[in-house]
PDB file of C-alpha atoms and ligand atoms in Angstrom:
ATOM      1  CA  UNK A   1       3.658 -25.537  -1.409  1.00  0.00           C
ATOM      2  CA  UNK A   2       0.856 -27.701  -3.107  1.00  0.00           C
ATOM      3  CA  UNK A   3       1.700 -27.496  -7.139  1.00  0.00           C
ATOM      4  CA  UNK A   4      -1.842 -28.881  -7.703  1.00  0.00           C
ATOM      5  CA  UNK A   5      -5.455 -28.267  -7.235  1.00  0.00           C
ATOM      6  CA  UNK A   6      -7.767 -31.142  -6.759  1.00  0.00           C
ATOM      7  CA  UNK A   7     -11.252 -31.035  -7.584  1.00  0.00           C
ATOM      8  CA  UNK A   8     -13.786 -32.824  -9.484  1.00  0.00           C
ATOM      9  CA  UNK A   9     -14.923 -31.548 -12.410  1.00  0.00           C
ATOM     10  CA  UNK A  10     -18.323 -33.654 -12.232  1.00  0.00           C
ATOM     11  CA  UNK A  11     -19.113 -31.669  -9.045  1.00  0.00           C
ATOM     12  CA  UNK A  12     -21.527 -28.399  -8.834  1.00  0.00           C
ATOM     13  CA  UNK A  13     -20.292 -24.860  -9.632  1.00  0.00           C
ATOM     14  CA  UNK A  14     -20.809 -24.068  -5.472  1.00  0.00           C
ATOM     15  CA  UNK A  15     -19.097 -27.378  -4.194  1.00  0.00           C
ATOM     16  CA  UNK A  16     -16.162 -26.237  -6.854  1.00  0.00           C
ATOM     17  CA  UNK A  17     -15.829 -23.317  -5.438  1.00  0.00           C
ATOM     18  CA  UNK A  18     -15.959 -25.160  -1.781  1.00  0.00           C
ATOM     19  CA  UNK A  19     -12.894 -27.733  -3.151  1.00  0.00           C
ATOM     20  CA  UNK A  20     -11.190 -24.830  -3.777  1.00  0.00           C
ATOM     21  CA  UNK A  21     -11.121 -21.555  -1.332  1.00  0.00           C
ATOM     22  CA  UNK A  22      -9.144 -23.920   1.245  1.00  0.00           C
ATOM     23  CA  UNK A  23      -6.888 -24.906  -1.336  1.00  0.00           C
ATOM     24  CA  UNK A  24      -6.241 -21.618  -2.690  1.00  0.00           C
ATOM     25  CA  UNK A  25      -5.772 -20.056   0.514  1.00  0.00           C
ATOM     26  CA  UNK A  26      -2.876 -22.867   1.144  1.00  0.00           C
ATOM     27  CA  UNK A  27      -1.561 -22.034  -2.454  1.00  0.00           C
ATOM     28  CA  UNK A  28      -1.018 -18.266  -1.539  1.00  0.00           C
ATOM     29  CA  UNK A  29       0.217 -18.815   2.536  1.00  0.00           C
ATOM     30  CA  UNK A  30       2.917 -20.412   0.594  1.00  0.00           C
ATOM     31  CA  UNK A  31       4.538 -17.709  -1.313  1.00  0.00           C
ATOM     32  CA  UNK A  32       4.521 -13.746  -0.546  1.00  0.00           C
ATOM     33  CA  UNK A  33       4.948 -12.534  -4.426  1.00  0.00           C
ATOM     34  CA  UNK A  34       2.033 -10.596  -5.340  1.00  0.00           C
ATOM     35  CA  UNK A  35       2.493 -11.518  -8.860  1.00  0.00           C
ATOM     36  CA  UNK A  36       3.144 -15.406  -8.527  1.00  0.00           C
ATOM     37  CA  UNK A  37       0.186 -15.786  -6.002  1.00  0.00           C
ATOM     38  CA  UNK A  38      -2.240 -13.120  -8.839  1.00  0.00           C
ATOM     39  CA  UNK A  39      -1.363 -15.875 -11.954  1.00  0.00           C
ATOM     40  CA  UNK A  40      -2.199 -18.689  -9.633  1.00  0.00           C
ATOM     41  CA  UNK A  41      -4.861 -17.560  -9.038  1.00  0.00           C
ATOM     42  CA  UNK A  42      -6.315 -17.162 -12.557  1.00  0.00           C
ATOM     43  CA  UNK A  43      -4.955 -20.007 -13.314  1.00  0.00           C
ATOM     44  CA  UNK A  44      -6.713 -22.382 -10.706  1.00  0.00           C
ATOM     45  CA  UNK A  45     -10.059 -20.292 -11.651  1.00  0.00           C
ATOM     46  CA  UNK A  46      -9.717 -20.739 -15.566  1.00  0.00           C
ATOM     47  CA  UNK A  47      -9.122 -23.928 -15.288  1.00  0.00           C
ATOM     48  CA  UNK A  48     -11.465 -25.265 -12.894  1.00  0.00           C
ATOM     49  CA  UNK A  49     -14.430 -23.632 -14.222  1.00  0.00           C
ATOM     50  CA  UNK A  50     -13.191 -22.883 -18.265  1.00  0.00           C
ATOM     51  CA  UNK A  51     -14.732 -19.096 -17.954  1.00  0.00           C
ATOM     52  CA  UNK A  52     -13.239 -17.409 -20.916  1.00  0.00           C
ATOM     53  CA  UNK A  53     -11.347 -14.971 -19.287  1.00  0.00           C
ATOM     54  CA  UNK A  54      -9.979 -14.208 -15.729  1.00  0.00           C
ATOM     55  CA  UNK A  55      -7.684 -11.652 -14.775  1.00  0.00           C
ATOM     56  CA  UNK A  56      -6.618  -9.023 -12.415  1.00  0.00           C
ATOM     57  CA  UNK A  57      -6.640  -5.170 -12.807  1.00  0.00           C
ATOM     58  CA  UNK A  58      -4.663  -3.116 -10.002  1.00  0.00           C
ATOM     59  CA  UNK A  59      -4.799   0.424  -9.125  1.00  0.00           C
ATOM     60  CA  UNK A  60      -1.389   2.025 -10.110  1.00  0.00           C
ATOM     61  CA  UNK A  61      -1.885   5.439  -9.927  1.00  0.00           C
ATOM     62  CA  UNK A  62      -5.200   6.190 -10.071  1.00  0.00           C
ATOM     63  CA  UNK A  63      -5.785   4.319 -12.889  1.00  0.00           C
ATOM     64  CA  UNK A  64      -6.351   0.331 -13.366  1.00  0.00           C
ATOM     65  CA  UNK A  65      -4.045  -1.941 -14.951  1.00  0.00           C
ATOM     66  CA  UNK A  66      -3.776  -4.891 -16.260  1.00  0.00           C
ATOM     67  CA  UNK A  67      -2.447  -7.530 -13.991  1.00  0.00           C
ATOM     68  CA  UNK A  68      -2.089 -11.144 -13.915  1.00  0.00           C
ATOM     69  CA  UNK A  69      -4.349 -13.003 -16.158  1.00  0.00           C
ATOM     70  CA  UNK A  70      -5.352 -16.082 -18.363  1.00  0.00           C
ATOM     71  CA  UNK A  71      -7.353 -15.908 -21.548  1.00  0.00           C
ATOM     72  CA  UNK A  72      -7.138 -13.864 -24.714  1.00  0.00           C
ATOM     73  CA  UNK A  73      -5.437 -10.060 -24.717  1.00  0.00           C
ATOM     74  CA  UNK A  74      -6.873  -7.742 -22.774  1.00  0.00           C
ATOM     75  CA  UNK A  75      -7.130  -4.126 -22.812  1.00  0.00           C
ATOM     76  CA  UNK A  76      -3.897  -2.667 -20.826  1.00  0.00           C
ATOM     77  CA  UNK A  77      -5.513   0.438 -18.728  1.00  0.00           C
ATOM     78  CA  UNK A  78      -8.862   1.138 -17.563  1.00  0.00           C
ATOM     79  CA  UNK A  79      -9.876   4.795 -15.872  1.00  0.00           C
ATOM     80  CA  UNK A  80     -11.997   4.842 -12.687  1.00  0.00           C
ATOM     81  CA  UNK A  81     -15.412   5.070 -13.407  1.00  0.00           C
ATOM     82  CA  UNK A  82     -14.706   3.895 -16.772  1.00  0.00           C
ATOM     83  CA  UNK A  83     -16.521   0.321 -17.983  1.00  0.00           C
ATOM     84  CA  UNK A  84     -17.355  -2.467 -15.267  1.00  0.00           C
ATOM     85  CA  UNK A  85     -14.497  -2.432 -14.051  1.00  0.00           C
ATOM     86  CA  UNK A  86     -13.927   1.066 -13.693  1.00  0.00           C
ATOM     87  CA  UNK A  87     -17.244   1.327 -11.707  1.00  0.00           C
ATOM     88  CA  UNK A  88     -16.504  -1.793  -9.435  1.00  0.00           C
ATOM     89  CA  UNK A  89     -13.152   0.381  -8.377  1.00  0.00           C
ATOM     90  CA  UNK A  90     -14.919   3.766  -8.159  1.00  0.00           C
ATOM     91  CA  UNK A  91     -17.916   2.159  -6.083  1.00  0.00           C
ATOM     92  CA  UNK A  92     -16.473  -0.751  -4.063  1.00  0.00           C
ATOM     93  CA  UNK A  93     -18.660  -3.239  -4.548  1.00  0.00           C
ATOM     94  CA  UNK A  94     -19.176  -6.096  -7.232  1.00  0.00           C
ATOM     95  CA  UNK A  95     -20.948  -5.961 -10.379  1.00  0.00           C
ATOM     96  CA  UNK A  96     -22.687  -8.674 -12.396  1.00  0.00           C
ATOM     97  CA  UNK A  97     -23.680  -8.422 -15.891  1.00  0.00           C
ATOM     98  CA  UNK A  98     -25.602 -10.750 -16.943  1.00  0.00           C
ATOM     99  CA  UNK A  99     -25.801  -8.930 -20.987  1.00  0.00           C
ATOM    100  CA  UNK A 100     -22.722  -6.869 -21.748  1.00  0.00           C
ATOM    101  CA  UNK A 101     -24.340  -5.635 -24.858  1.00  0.00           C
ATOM    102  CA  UNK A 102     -26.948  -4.150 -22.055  1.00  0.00           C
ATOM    103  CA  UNK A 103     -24.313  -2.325 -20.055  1.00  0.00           C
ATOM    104  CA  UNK A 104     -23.539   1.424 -20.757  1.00  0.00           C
ATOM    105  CA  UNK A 105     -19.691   2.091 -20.850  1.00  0.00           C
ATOM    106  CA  UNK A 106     -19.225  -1.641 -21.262  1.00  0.00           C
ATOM    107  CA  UNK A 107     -15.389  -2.224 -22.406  1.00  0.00           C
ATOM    108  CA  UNK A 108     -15.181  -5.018 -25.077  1.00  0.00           C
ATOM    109  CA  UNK A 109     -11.610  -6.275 -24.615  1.00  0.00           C
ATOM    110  CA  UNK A 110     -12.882  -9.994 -26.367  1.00  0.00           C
ATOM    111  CA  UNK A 111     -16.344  -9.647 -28.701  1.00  0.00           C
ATOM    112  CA  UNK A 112     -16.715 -13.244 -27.350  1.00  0.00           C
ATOM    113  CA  UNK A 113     -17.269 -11.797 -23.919  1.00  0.00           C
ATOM    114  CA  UNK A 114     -20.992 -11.947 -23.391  1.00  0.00           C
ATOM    115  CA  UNK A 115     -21.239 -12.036 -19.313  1.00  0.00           C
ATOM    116  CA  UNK A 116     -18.954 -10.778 -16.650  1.00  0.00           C
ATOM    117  CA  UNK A 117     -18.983 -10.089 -12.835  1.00  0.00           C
ATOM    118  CA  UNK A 118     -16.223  -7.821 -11.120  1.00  0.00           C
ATOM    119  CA  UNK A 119     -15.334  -8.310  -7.773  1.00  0.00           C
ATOM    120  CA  UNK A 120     -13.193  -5.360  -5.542  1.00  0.00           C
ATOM    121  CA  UNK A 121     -10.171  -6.514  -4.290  1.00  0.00           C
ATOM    122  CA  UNK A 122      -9.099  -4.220  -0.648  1.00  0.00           C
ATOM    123  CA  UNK A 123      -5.671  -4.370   1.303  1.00  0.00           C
ATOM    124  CA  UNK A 124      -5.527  -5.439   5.532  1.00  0.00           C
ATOM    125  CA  UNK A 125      -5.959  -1.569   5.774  1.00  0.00           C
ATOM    126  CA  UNK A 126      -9.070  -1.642   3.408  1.00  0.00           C
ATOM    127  CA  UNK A 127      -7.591   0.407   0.723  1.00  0.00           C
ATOM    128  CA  UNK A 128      -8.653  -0.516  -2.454  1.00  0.00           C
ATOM    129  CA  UNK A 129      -5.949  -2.790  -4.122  1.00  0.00           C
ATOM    130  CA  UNK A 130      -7.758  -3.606  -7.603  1.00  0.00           C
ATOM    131  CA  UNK A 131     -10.389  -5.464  -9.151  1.00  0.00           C
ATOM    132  CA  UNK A 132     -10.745  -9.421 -10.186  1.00  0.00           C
ATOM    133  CA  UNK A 133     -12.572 -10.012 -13.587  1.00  0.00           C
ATOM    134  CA  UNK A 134     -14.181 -12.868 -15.007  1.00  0.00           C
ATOM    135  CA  UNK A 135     -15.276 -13.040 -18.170  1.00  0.00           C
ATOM    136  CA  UNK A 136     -18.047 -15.689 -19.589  1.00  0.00           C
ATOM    137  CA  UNK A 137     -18.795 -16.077 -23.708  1.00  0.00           C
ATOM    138  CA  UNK A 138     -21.789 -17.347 -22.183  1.00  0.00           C
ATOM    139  CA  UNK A 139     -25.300 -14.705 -21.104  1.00  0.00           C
ATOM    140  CA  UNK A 140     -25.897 -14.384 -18.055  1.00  0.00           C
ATOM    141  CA  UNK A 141     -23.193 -17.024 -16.552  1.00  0.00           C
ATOM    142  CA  UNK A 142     -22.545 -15.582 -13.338  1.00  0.00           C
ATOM    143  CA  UNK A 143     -25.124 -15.646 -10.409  1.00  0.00           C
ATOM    144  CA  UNK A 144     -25.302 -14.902  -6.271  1.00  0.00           C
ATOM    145  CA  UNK A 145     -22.930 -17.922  -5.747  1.00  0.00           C
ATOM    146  CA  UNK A 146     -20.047 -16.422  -8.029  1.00  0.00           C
ATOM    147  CA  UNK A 147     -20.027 -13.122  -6.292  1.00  0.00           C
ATOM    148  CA  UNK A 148     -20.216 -15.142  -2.683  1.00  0.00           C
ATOM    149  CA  UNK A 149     -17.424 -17.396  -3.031  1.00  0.00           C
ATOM    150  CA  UNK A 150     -15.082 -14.622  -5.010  1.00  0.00           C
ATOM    151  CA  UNK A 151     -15.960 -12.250  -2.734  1.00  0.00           C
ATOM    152  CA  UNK A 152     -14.368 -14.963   0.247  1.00  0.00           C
ATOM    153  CA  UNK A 153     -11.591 -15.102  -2.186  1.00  0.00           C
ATOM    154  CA  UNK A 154     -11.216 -11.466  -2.639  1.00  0.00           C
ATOM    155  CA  UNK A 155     -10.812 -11.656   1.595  1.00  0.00           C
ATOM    156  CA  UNK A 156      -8.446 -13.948   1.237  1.00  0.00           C
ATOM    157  CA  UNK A 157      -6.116 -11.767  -0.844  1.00  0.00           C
ATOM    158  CA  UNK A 158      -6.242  -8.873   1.058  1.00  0.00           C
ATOM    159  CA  UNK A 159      -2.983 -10.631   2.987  1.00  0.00           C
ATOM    160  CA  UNK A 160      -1.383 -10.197   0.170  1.00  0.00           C
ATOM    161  CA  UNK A 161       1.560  -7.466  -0.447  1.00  0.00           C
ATOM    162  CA  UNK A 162      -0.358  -4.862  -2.703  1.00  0.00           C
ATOM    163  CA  UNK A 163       2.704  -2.662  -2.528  1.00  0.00           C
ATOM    164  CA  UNK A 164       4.544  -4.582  -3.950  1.00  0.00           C
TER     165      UNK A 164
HETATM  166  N1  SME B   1     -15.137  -5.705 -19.812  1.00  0.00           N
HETATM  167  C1  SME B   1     -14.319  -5.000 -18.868  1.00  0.00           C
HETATM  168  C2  SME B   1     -12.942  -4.724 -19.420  1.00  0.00           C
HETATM  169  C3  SME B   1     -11.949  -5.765 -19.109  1.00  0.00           C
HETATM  170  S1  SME B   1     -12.035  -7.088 -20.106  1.00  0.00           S
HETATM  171  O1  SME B   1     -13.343  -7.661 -20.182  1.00  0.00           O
HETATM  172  C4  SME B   1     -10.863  -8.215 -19.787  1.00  0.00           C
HETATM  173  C5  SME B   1     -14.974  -3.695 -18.468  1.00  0.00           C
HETATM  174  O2  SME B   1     -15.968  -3.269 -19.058  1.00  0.00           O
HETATM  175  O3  SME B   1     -14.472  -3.089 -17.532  1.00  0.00           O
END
């Protein structure tokens, strides 16, 4: 297994994202624990693009928790429906915010958290797994190329054991 990412850091936020998807998928081919692949993961994406929080919430009994993640605490359960989230996991499909002051329901785990987008994550049987959040202290930091390149990452976890 690879124990480091390359990339540049002059380069733009899509050709980032280009470095990386191979790389990641390489990362995770190499190791079947759910939980070592999950803080990886956030890892590689905090520190390649310094958002202010990244972190994964999983579906354990109808409810989300909190998974693997990197950046300040984070709230520990999160009900279907409930926040961004919530509504990524009850609808399927991603969510930016561009003004999380604008969003009804919004859950303020960090006041510093001023932008997020939510991506659905979905096991080989399409079964919804859990949810991959990124957080930005910046307004309206995420765009059409965040949700298209984590949405190729969110198909390249669905190989990963979800049971587990
Ligand atoms: N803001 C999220 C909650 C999770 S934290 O931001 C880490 C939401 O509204 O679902």
């Amino acid at each position: 297994m690879s124990e480091s990412i390359a990339f540049n850091p002059e380069a733009s936020k899509e050709e980032k994202y280009q470095d990386l998807l191979p790389q990641l998928k390489a990362l995770l081919e190499g190791e079947t624990d759910l939980i070592a692949n999950l803080a990886n993961v956030s890892a590689v994406l905090k520190t390649v693009f310094e958002f202010w929080w990244v972190g994964f919430y999983l579906i354990k009994q109808e409810e989300l928790v909190l998974g693997p993640f990197q950046g300040p605490l984070a709230c520990t359960r999160i009900a279907l429906g409930q926040g961004v989230c919530g509504k990524v996991a009850s609808n399927k499909s991603t969510i930016i915010v561009k003004d999380v002051s604008t969003f009804e329901g919004h859950i303020a785990c960090s006041a510093a958290s001023r932008s997020e987008i939510v991506v659905p994550l979905f096991s080989q049987e399409n079964k919804l797994a859990g949810v991959l959040d990124v957080d930005s202290e910046h307004l309206a930091h995420f765009d059409h190329i965040d949700q298209h390149y984590l949405e190729k990452l969110s198909a390249i976890l669905k190989k990963q054991d979800w049971d587990a």
